[in-house]
Amino acid sequence: MLLGIDVGGTHTDAVLVGTGGLRAWAKVKTNHADLMESIREVLGRIVPEAGPDPISRLNLSTTLSTNAIVEGLTEPVGIFVASGPGVDPAAYATGGHYRVIPGATDHRGRVTAPLDEAAARDHAKACKAAGVSVYACVGKFSPRNPEFEEALRAVVHPQADFVSCGHEFSGQLGFGRRIHTAAFNASVWRTFNRFADAVQRAALRFGLSGHVNILKADGGTMPLSMSRTFPVESILSGPAASVMGIIAVCDIKRDSVILDIGGTTTDIALFADGAPLIEPEGAVISGRPTLVRALKSRSIGIGGDSAITVLDGHVRVGPRRLGPAMAEGGSHPTLTDALNVLGAASLGDMAASHRGLNELAALNGSDGATLAQDAALAAVTSIRAAVIDLTRAVNDRPVYTIYELLEGKRLTPAQVYVMGGPAKAMQELLAEVFPEDVIVPGSYAVANAIGAALSRPTLSAELFADTQQGRMLIPGLDVEEAVPPSYNLDEARADASGYLRQYLEHLRIADPDAMLEIVESQSFNMVEDDALVGRSIRVKCQIRPGVLPGYRKAVHRLC
Amino acid sequence: MLRASSPLGVVFFPAYDWAISPTHPERQERLLYTQDQLREEGLFDIEGIREYKPDVARVSDVDLAHFCFPDVEQVVTSSHLISAGGAMRAARLVMEHEAKRAFALVRPPGHHAMKVVHGTRGFCTINIEAVMVEYLRERYGVRRIAIVDTDCHHGDGTQDIYWHDPDVLFISIHQDGRTIYPGSGFPYELGGPTAIGTTCNIPLLPGTGDQGILHMLDHVVMPLIERFKPEIIINSAGQDNHFSDPITNMAFSAQGYAELTRRLGAHIAVLEGGYSIQGALPYVNLGICLAMAGMDTSYVSEPSYDPERVRQEQRITDYTLSLADQLLGYFMDPPPMPKHGRLEGEWFVREKEIHYDTDGISERQLEKVFMCGECSGTVVIESRADQGRPCLAVQIPLRACPACREKGHEVFEMGQRSGNYRHAMLVDRPGKDVKRVLI
C-alpha cells in the first residue's frame, strides 16, 4: 500500500493506492500557518482506511521550503564566493554576509589564481561574530574543479551547523544560479529539518514503518534522509504532483498539455513523446534563477476562485482573488460562480452564484447568463493563449548542431489533460477553444495525490572529462578520477550511468526498473598547433520522472 | 539582479557538427569554451539579454549578395546557410525591435568571401554579413549602412562586394597587409570610381594594442561614421587581433575589445575570425555581449592578461598617432579616381587575380562598371576559374537609373548570344529579378 500526500495552496489531499487500485482518499483545507497540522489531520483520516495492509511508502509533496523563502522566514547565510574574472560578482550578492574571496578557476577547471584563504578566514570570523551558523561556499566553474569549494568548506566547518557547496547540486554551469541554490539551501536547512523531524514523529505515531520520501520539483522523489541535506530540492515551483498524477492514471504516449486548474492558478506543463519536459536551466525561486531541476511549466492567474471583473465592457477573470466563490459564502463573483450559472457545475449555493452574476451584469448593461458565458470564454481563451506561448517557447529553444536545427523534433500537442477541482466543469468549454482532444481523467480531483503516491526517485548527473588534464568528474555524485589519454565517449557514458546507479544503491533506493537514460553526450577534440592533445567530453544522464508500474496498471483504469 | 540597459539578442550557433577538417582552426569546438563561459556567467539569466536560434538563409538571399558559380547549391552547404541565417536573425531582432542590439555569434565566418564565389577562401564561403546587409535592404528598406571590420585580417571579401556601392561605408582595421593574409587592405584601396571614399582601410603594425586600436577608432573611424550618417552600424567582429591568437601578431585584449564595442555603438555584431579559442574567445565574447547590453565590463579579463606583456611599444604609438592624422585627411578628401584600373570608353575596367587558399582555386577577373553620371552604375564581371570558358556576372544596383537597367539587360543578352561564357547570371535589384543561364 502506498500513501501519497499533496499539500496544495488550498487543499491537502491524501490517497491510498494498492495493487488493486485506489483504496481511499481524503481532503482537508490547508492550514498555511502550520502545514504539519494539515498533514496530521489528513493522516488521521486516511491511515485507518488501510486496515491490516502495511503502508510501505509515504510520498509527501510540500510547499514548506517555498513558503519559507517567499515569506522571508529563513535564516541568514554566510556566503563565500570565489569568482575570478567575468561578471561583477557583487551582482549576485544576497543577504548581509556575502563576501567575494579572491581566487579563480577557468572553463577547463584550471586554477588561474590561488584562493585567498586568509580572506576566507576573516569572513568566517566576521560571520561567527554576527551569529551566523549556516553557510554556502561557491566557486566559479566549480563543477570543473571543486577544489576551492572544498577549501572554503574546511575553513567554516568548525563553526557551522551546516555548509552547502555549490558543485554538489549540479554539474551544470551557471555561477549565479549556483550561488542562489546553495544560499537558499542553507537558509531553509534548519526549518526543513525541524519539519522532517516532525514528519518522522507523525509517521511513528500513525504506525507507518515504510520509507518516507519527499517529492521534488522535477516530479521525482528523494528519501527524507537526503532531503535533510538538500532541502532546496523540495521546492515545488511547478505542478509536479499533478503531472505525475496524469502519468499515473493515463497512458500518455504523444505530445500533450497538462492543465491543473486550482483555486487561484492554472498550472500548465508539457509532455514530449510521453515524458514530461524539464526546464533546461532550472527553476526560478523568488525571482532568483537556481539549478534546482523542475518541470517546465507556466502558471497563470486563473482558477475557480478568480474574481470576475468588467472594465469598459471587457470581461476578465483573475488574476486577483477577492475571496471564495459567492456559492461558498464570498462577496464577489468568481469563475466557479460563472460555471454554476452556465450549468456546468453545481457547487454550493447556486442561488448565490446567480444573484452575484446578475448583479454584476446589471451594473454593466448585461444579463447574468451572458456575463457567465463571457467570463468562461475569457478564462479558457487565456489558458489557450498561455499554452500556445509555452509551446512556442519550447520549439524556439536554441539548438547547437546543424542536425538539430534542420531535423530536430517540434513539439506538437495532440491532447490536453485537465485536472484539479474545476476540471470536469470546464472540459466542454476548453474543448471549444482547443483543437486537440480534451481529456479529464476520472480521478481528476485527487490525481495530484495519486501522482505523489506513485512517483519514483529521480536523479541526474553531469560528467565532465578533460583527457589532456587526465581528469573525469561527476560533481553531483562526488566522483573525481584520473583517466588515461585514451578515455573516450563510450567509456564516459558507461561511467556516468554506472555511477548514477551506484549512487541509487548508496541511498538505499530499491528501484530496479529505474528509467536511466543518457540525455546528452558529446566529445570534442582539443587541438593545439594542429595536433590532437586530448578530448573534452560531456555526458548528462538522468533517471527520469515516472511512476511505479505495478500500481500504475491499477489506477490506469481511472482514465 | 542584473539588468541590461540596452536589450541584447544573441544568436548563438556553434555548429558543433561541422568543421573544415578535424584539426583545422575552423572546427567543432571553436565556440565550445565561449559557450561554457557565457553559461557559467549566467549571461542569459540577465534581464534583457536573450538567446535566439538562427534562421536559415535561402538561395535567393545568397543571390542578392553573391554570384555563385556554378550555382549556390553546389558551392554552399547548410552550415553556411545557417550561419548567414544567424546574421539575418540578428538583423530581424533589431529591425523588429525585439532587441536594441544583436550579436550573431555564429560560424562559419564570411568576410573573405568575394562578390564572385567559386569555393571557400580564408575559411569563408559566403559573406554572411553581406547576406544580412542585402536582407536589411530587401526586407526593411534600409539604405545607408556602415560596416566596421575589426577582424585582424583585412575584410577583403566585404570590400569587394561593396566596392561599387556608395551607400555602404566599409571600414577595415587590420594588421598591415604586408605582414599577414590576405595581403591587401591598403589606404589607397578606396572603392570604385562611383563609390570612391566609401571604402577605408586602416592597416596597423604588428604589436598594436588596445591603445592604438582605440585611438584609430576615436580619431578616424568615428569621424568617418559621423560624416556618412548610416542608418545601421555593423561590427564585423573578428577576435583574432587578441594578444594570444595563434595566427596573428596583434596585442588587443578583452578589455580593449569591450571598450571598442561600447564606443562604436554598433547595432549588430557578427563574429568573424578568432582562433585563440580557450584563452581569448570566452572573455572577448563575454566583453562584447556585456558592452552591447550596456553593462559593466570592468571585471572581464583573460587569465593570461599581463599589462606589461601587452603594453604597446612607443614606436608603435608614435606611428599610430601619425598615421591616424594622415588617414583622416586622406579619407575625408580622397583622390577622384581609384589607383588601379583604367577608363575604356564608358566603362571603368579593373583586372584582378583571386586565390582561394582553402579550396586551392585560382581566379582571374575582368570587372567593369558603367560610368553613369546618375547612379553608381551597372557592374559586369567576367570570371575565369582555372580552366575553360569564363562566367559572366551582371549586377544592376538597387538605385540604378533606367539607362543602367537597360544597359545591364543588354550586356546579359549579348553575353548569352556571344557563346563566350559557360555560366551567366544577372541580378536586377530594382526589378527584383535574378536570372541564371547555363550556356
mmCIF file with all atom_site columns, C-alpha atoms in Angstrom, chain A residues 83-92 106-108 110 112 139-144 172-178 180 281 287-289 394-406 410 464 468 520 522 524-532 536 538, chain B residues 1-2 12-18 22-25 27-30 32-46 50-56 77-80 82 89 246 277-279 282-283 286 290 295-303:
data_model
loop_
_atom_site.group_PDB
_atom_site.id
_atom_site.type_symbol
_atom_site.label_atom_id
_atom_site.label_alt_id
_atom_site.label_comp_id
_atom_site.label_asym_id
_atom_site.label_entity_id
_atom_site.label_seq_id
_atom_site.pdbx_PDB_ins_code
_atom_site.Cartn_x
_atom_site.Cartn_y
_atom_site.Cartn_z
_atom_site.occupancy
_atom_site.B_iso_or_equiv
_atom_site.pdbx_formal_charge
_atom_site.auth_seq_id
_atom_site.auth_comp_id
_atom_site.auth_asym_id
_atom_site.auth_atom_id
_atom_site.pdbx_PDB_model_num
ATOM 1   C CA . SER A 1 83  ? 34.520 34.322 -8.657  1.00 0.00 ? 83  SER A CA 1
ATOM 2   C CA . GLY A 1 84  ? 37.542 35.307 -10.742 1.00 0.00 ? 84  GLY A CA 1
ATOM 3   C CA . PRO A 1 85  ? 37.128 37.450 -13.872 1.00 0.00 ? 85  PRO A CA 1
ATOM 4   C CA . GLY A 1 86  ? 33.801 37.947 -15.606 1.00 0.00 ? 86  GLY A CA 1
ATOM 5   C CA . VAL A 1 87  ? 30.528 39.470 -14.479 1.00 0.00 ? 87  VAL A CA 1
ATOM 6   C CA . ASP A 1 88  ? 30.873 41.644 -11.367 1.00 0.00 ? 88  ASP A CA 1
ATOM 7   C CA . PRO A 1 89  ? 30.221 39.162 -8.513  1.00 0.00 ? 89  PRO A CA 1
ATOM 8   C CA . ALA A 1 90  ? 28.522 41.897 -6.485  1.00 0.00 ? 90  ALA A CA 1
ATOM 9   C CA . ALA A 1 91  ? 25.553 41.362 -8.799  1.00 0.00 ? 91  ALA A CA 1
ATOM 10  C CA . TYR A 1 92  ? 24.816 38.056 -7.071  1.00 0.00 ? 92  TYR A CA 1
ATOM 11  C CA . ASP A 1 106 ? 38.763 28.738 -15.672 1.00 0.00 ? 106 ASP A CA 1
ATOM 12  C CA . HIS A 1 107 ? 36.345 26.959 -18.005 1.00 0.00 ? 107 HIS A CA 1
ATOM 13  C CA . ARG A 1 108 ? 38.569 23.888 -18.124 1.00 0.00 ? 108 ARG A CA 1
ATOM 14  C CA . ARG A 1 110 ? 42.419 25.059 -14.235 1.00 0.00 ? 110 ARG A CA 1
ATOM 15  C CA . THR A 1 112 ? 44.364 30.581 -12.704 1.00 0.00 ? 112 THR A CA 1
ATOM 16  C CA . GLY A 1 139 ? 33.235 28.783 -6.814  1.00 0.00 ? 139 GLY A CA 1
ATOM 17  C CA . LYS A 1 140 ? 33.035 29.795 -10.431 1.00 0.00 ? 140 LYS A CA 1
ATOM 18  C CA . PHE A 1 141 ? 33.442 26.693 -12.629 1.00 0.00 ? 141 PHE A CA 1
ATOM 19  C CA . SER A 1 142 ? 33.409 24.506 -9.501  1.00 0.00 ? 142 SER A CA 1
ATOM 20  C CA . PRO A 1 143 ? 31.831 21.603 -11.448 1.00 0.00 ? 143 PRO A CA 1
ATOM 21  C CA . ARG A 1 144 ? 35.070 21.581 -13.441 1.00 0.00 ? 144 ARG A CA 1
ATOM 22  C CA . GLN A 1 172 ? 25.510 22.221 -14.831 1.00 0.00 ? 172 GLN A CA 1
ATOM 23  C CA . LEU A 1 173 ? 27.197 25.553 -15.454 1.00 0.00 ? 173 LEU A CA 1
ATOM 24  C CA . GLY A 1 174 ? 25.714 28.742 -14.029 1.00 0.00 ? 174 GLY A CA 1
ATOM 25  C CA . PHE A 1 175 ? 27.636 30.557 -11.320 1.00 0.00 ? 175 PHE A CA 1
ATOM 26  C CA . GLY A 1 176 ? 24.820 32.901 -10.288 1.00 0.00 ? 176 GLY A CA 1
ATOM 27  C CA . ARG A 1 177 ? 22.377 30.002 -10.176 1.00 0.00 ? 177 ARG A CA 1
ATOM 28  C CA . ARG A 1 178 ? 24.863 28.002 -8.117  1.00 0.00 ? 178 ARG A CA 1
ATOM 29  C CA . HIS A 1 180 ? 21.346 31.160 -5.276  1.00 0.00 ? 180 HIS A CA 1
ATOM 30  C CA . GLU A 1 281 ? 18.221 25.676 -16.961 1.00 0.00 ? 281 GLU A CA 1
ATOM 31  C CA . GLY A 1 287 ? 12.788 35.832 -8.675  1.00 0.00 ? 287 GLY A CA 1
ATOM 32  C CA . ARG A 1 288 ? 16.225 34.217 -8.479  1.00 0.00 ? 288 ARG A CA 1
ATOM 33  C CA . PRO A 1 289 ? 17.330 31.584 -11.010 1.00 0.00 ? 289 PRO A CA 1
ATOM 34  C CA . VAL A 1 394 ? 9.835  25.166 -26.280 1.00 0.00 ? 394 VAL A CA 1
ATOM 35  C CA . ASN A 1 395 ? 10.038 24.962 -30.075 1.00 0.00 ? 395 ASN A CA 1
ATOM 36  C CA . ASP A 1 396 ? 12.124 28.147 -30.215 1.00 0.00 ? 396 ASP A CA 1
ATOM 37  C CA . ARG A 1 397 ? 14.653 26.831 -27.742 1.00 0.00 ? 397 ARG A CA 1
ATOM 38  C CA . PRO A 1 398 ? 18.212 27.305 -29.069 1.00 0.00 ? 398 PRO A CA 1
ATOM 39  C CA . VAL A 1 399 ? 19.995 24.279 -30.525 1.00 0.00 ? 399 VAL A CA 1
ATOM 40  C CA . TYR A 1 400 ? 23.647 23.915 -31.411 1.00 0.00 ? 400 TYR A CA 1
ATOM 41  C CA . THR A 1 401 ? 24.051 21.444 -34.248 1.00 0.00 ? 401 THR A CA 1
ATOM 42  C CA . ILE A 1 402 ? 23.051 21.631 -37.879 1.00 0.00 ? 402 ILE A CA 1
ATOM 43  C CA . TYR A 1 403 ? 21.237 18.336 -37.483 1.00 0.00 ? 403 TYR A CA 1
ATOM 44  C CA . GLU A 1 404 ? 19.070 19.588 -34.610 1.00 0.00 ? 404 GLU A CA 1
ATOM 45  C CA . LEU A 1 405 ? 18.310 22.872 -36.344 1.00 0.00 ? 405 LEU A CA 1
ATOM 46  C CA . LEU A 1 406 ? 17.221 21.277 -39.609 1.00 0.00 ? 406 LEU A CA 1
ATOM 47  C CA . ARG A 1 410 ? 8.987  20.069 -32.912 1.00 0.00 ? 410 ARG A CA 1
ATOM 48  C CA . PHE A 1 464 ? 32.898 16.197 -17.488 1.00 0.00 ? 464 PHE A CA 1
ATOM 49  C CA . GLN A 1 468 ? 44.557 16.370 -21.599 1.00 0.00 ? 468 GLN A CA 1
ATOM 50  C CA . GLU A 1 520 ? 23.290 14.432 -23.905 1.00 0.00 ? 520 GLU A CA 1
ATOM 51  C CA . GLN A 1 522 ? 29.419 14.975 -26.754 1.00 0.00 ? 522 GLN A CA 1
ATOM 52  C CA . PHE A 1 524 ? 35.212 17.439 -28.695 1.00 0.00 ? 524 PHE A CA 1
ATOM 53  C CA . ASN A 1 525 ? 38.756 17.158 -29.971 1.00 0.00 ? 525 ASN A CA 1
ATOM 54  C CA . MET A 1 526 ? 41.205 19.508 -28.319 1.00 0.00 ? 526 MET A CA 1
ATOM 55  C CA . VAL A 1 527 ? 43.754 20.684 -30.852 1.00 0.00 ? 527 VAL A CA 1
ATOM 56  C CA . GLU A 1 528 ? 46.875 22.722 -30.281 1.00 0.00 ? 528 GLU A CA 1
ATOM 57  C CA . ASP A 1 529 ? 49.258 23.635 -33.115 1.00 0.00 ? 529 ASP A CA 1
ATOM 58  C CA . ASP A 1 530 ? 47.399 21.299 -35.492 1.00 0.00 ? 530 ASP A CA 1
ATOM 59  C CA . ALA A 1 531 ? 47.855 18.317 -33.172 1.00 0.00 ? 531 ALA A CA 1
ATOM 60  C CA . LEU A 1 532 ? 45.228 16.438 -31.179 1.00 0.00 ? 532 LEU A CA 1
ATOM 61  C CA . SER A 1 536 ? 36.667 17.385 -23.823 1.00 0.00 ? 536 SER A CA 1
ATOM 62  C CA . ARG A 1 538 ? 30.382 15.927 -21.627 1.00 0.00 ? 538 ARG A CA 1
ATOM 63  C CA . MET B 2 1   ? 19.727 41.156 -10.053 1.00 0.00 ? 1   MET B CA 1
ATOM 64  C CA . LEU B 2 2   ? 21.476 42.097 -13.231 1.00 0.00 ? 2   LEU B CA 1
ATOM 65  C CA . PHE B 2 12  ? 24.421 31.684 -30.832 1.00 0.00 ? 12  PHE B CA 1
ATOM 66  C CA . PHE B 2 13  ? 25.121 28.845 -33.221 1.00 0.00 ? 13  PHE B CA 1
ATOM 67  C CA . PRO B 2 14  ? 28.427 26.992 -32.743 1.00 0.00 ? 14  PRO B CA 1
ATOM 68  C CA . ALA B 2 15  ? 27.697 24.292 -35.386 1.00 0.00 ? 15  ALA B CA 1
ATOM 69  C CA . TYR B 2 16  ? 29.078 21.519 -33.185 1.00 0.00 ? 16  TYR B CA 1
ATOM 70  C CA . ASP B 2 17  ? 28.695 19.071 -36.069 1.00 0.00 ? 17  ASP B CA 1
ATOM 71  C CA . TRP B 2 18  ? 30.632 20.994 -38.726 1.00 0.00 ? 18  TRP B CA 1
ATOM 72  C CA . PRO B 2 22  ? 39.363 17.674 -37.799 1.00 0.00 ? 22  PRO B CA 1
ATOM 73  C CA . THR B 2 23  ? 42.353 19.817 -36.862 1.00 0.00 ? 23  THR B CA 1
ATOM 74  C CA . HIS B 2 24  ? 41.507 22.922 -38.898 1.00 0.00 ? 24  HIS B CA 1
ATOM 75  C CA . PRO B 2 25  ? 41.195 26.111 -36.827 1.00 0.00 ? 25  PRO B CA 1
ATOM 76  C CA . ARG B 2 27  ? 36.279 23.243 -36.295 1.00 0.00 ? 27  ARG B CA 1
ATOM 77  C CA . GLN B 2 28  ? 33.673 21.945 -33.860 1.00 0.00 ? 28  GLN B CA 1
ATOM 78  C CA . GLU B 2 29  ? 34.988 23.161 -30.525 1.00 0.00 ? 29  GLU B CA 1
ATOM 79  C CA . ARG B 2 30  ? 35.829 26.670 -31.708 1.00 0.00 ? 30  ARG B CA 1
ATOM 80  C CA . LEU B 2 32  ? 32.709 25.428 -27.057 1.00 0.00 ? 32  LEU B CA 1
ATOM 81  C CA . TYR B 2 33  ? 34.646 27.286 -24.369 1.00 0.00 ? 33  TYR B CA 1
ATOM 82  C CA . THR B 2 34  ? 32.854 30.509 -25.210 1.00 0.00 ? 34  THR B CA 1
ATOM 83  C CA . GLN B 2 35  ? 29.571 28.745 -24.535 1.00 0.00 ? 35  GLN B CA 1
ATOM 84  C CA . ASP B 2 36  ? 30.915 27.359 -21.264 1.00 0.00 ? 36  ASP B CA 1
ATOM 85  C CA . GLN B 2 37  ? 31.942 30.855 -20.202 1.00 0.00 ? 37  GLN B CA 1
ATOM 86  C CA . LEU B 2 38  ? 28.686 32.549 -21.205 1.00 0.00 ? 38  LEU B CA 1
ATOM 87  C CA . ARG B 2 39  ? 26.660 29.877 -19.427 1.00 0.00 ? 39  ARG B CA 1
ATOM 88  C CA . GLU B 2 40  ? 28.758 29.959 -16.279 1.00 0.00 ? 40  GLU B CA 1
ATOM 89  C CA . GLU B 2 41  ? 28.492 33.758 -16.174 1.00 0.00 ? 41  GLU B CA 1
ATOM 90  C CA . GLY B 2 42  ? 24.715 33.433 -16.440 1.00 0.00 ? 42  GLY B CA 1
ATOM 91  C CA . LEU B 2 43  ? 24.582 35.730 -19.438 1.00 0.00 ? 43  LEU B CA 1
ATOM 92  C CA . PHE B 2 44  ? 21.091 34.622 -20.427 1.00 0.00 ? 44  PHE B CA 1
ATOM 93  C CA . ASP B 2 45  ? 19.768 34.973 -16.888 1.00 0.00 ? 45  ASP B CA 1
ATOM 94  C CA . ILE B 2 46  ? 20.466 38.700 -17.155 1.00 0.00 ? 46  ILE B CA 1
ATOM 95  C CA . ARG B 2 50  ? 18.238 36.603 -24.589 1.00 0.00 ? 50  ARG B CA 1
ATOM 96  C CA . GLU B 2 51  ? 19.474 33.738 -26.698 1.00 0.00 ? 51  GLU B CA 1
ATOM 97  C CA . TYR B 2 52  ? 17.950 33.011 -30.107 1.00 0.00 ? 52  TYR B CA 1
ATOM 98  C CA . LYS B 2 53  ? 18.033 30.341 -32.756 1.00 0.00 ? 53  LYS B CA 1
ATOM 99  C CA . PRO B 2 54  ? 19.338 31.284 -36.200 1.00 0.00 ? 54  PRO B CA 1
ATOM 100 C CA . ASP B 2 55  ? 17.152 31.493 -39.262 1.00 0.00 ? 55  ASP B CA 1
ATOM 101 C CA . VAL B 2 56  ? 18.240 29.556 -42.328 1.00 0.00 ? 56  VAL B CA 1
ATOM 102 C CA . THR B 2 77  ? 26.323 23.821 -47.586 1.00 0.00 ? 77  THR B CA 1
ATOM 103 C CA . SER B 2 78  ? 23.672 24.036 -44.900 1.00 0.00 ? 78  SER B CA 1
ATOM 104 C CA . SER B 2 79  ? 26.316 25.208 -42.421 1.00 0.00 ? 79  SER B CA 1
ATOM 105 C CA . HIS B 2 80  ? 26.837 28.374 -44.467 1.00 0.00 ? 80  HIS B CA 1
ATOM 106 C CA . ILE B 2 82  ? 22.573 28.656 -41.174 1.00 0.00 ? 82  ILE B CA 1
ATOM 107 C CA . ARG B 2 89  ? 18.094 36.718 -37.417 1.00 0.00 ? 89  ARG B CA 1
ATOM 108 C CA . PRO B 2 246 ? 47.846 31.695 -32.759 1.00 0.00 ? 246 PRO B CA 1
ATOM 109 C CA . ILE B 2 277 ? 39.545 29.528 -28.556 1.00 0.00 ? 277 ILE B CA 1
ATOM 110 C CA . GLN B 2 278 ? 40.422 28.872 -24.909 1.00 0.00 ? 278 GLN B CA 1
ATOM 111 C CA . GLY B 2 279 ? 42.438 31.921 -23.903 1.00 0.00 ? 279 GLY B CA 1
ATOM 112 C CA . PRO B 2 282 ? 35.442 33.187 -23.969 1.00 0.00 ? 282 PRO B CA 1
ATOM 113 C CA . TYR B 2 283 ? 36.464 36.540 -22.496 1.00 0.00 ? 283 TYR B CA 1
ATOM 114 C CA . LEU B 2 286 ? 31.695 37.970 -22.867 1.00 0.00 ? 286 LEU B CA 1
ATOM 115 C CA . LEU B 2 290 ? 28.141 42.876 -21.850 1.00 0.00 ? 290 LEU B CA 1
ATOM 116 C CA . MET B 2 295 ? 26.675 46.649 -18.795 1.00 0.00 ? 295 MET B CA 1
ATOM 117 C CA . ASP B 2 296 ? 29.828 46.942 -16.710 1.00 0.00 ? 296 ASP B CA 1
ATOM 118 C CA . THR B 2 297 ? 32.773 45.122 -18.295 1.00 0.00 ? 297 THR B CA 1
ATOM 119 C CA . SER B 2 298 ? 35.485 46.160 -15.845 1.00 0.00 ? 298 SER B CA 1
ATOM 120 C CA . TYR B 2 299 ? 35.733 42.664 -14.319 1.00 0.00 ? 299 TYR B CA 1
ATOM 121 C CA . VAL B 2 300 ? 36.210 40.940 -17.678 1.00 0.00 ? 300 VAL B CA 1
ATOM 122 C CA . SER B 2 301 ? 39.796 39.813 -18.106 1.00 0.00 ? 301 SER B CA 1
ATOM 123 C CA . GLU B 2 302 ? 41.777 36.920 -19.529 1.00 0.00 ? 302 GLU B CA 1
ATOM 124 C CA . PRO B 2 303 ? 43.636 34.710 -17.026 1.00 0.00 ? 303 PRO B CA 1
#
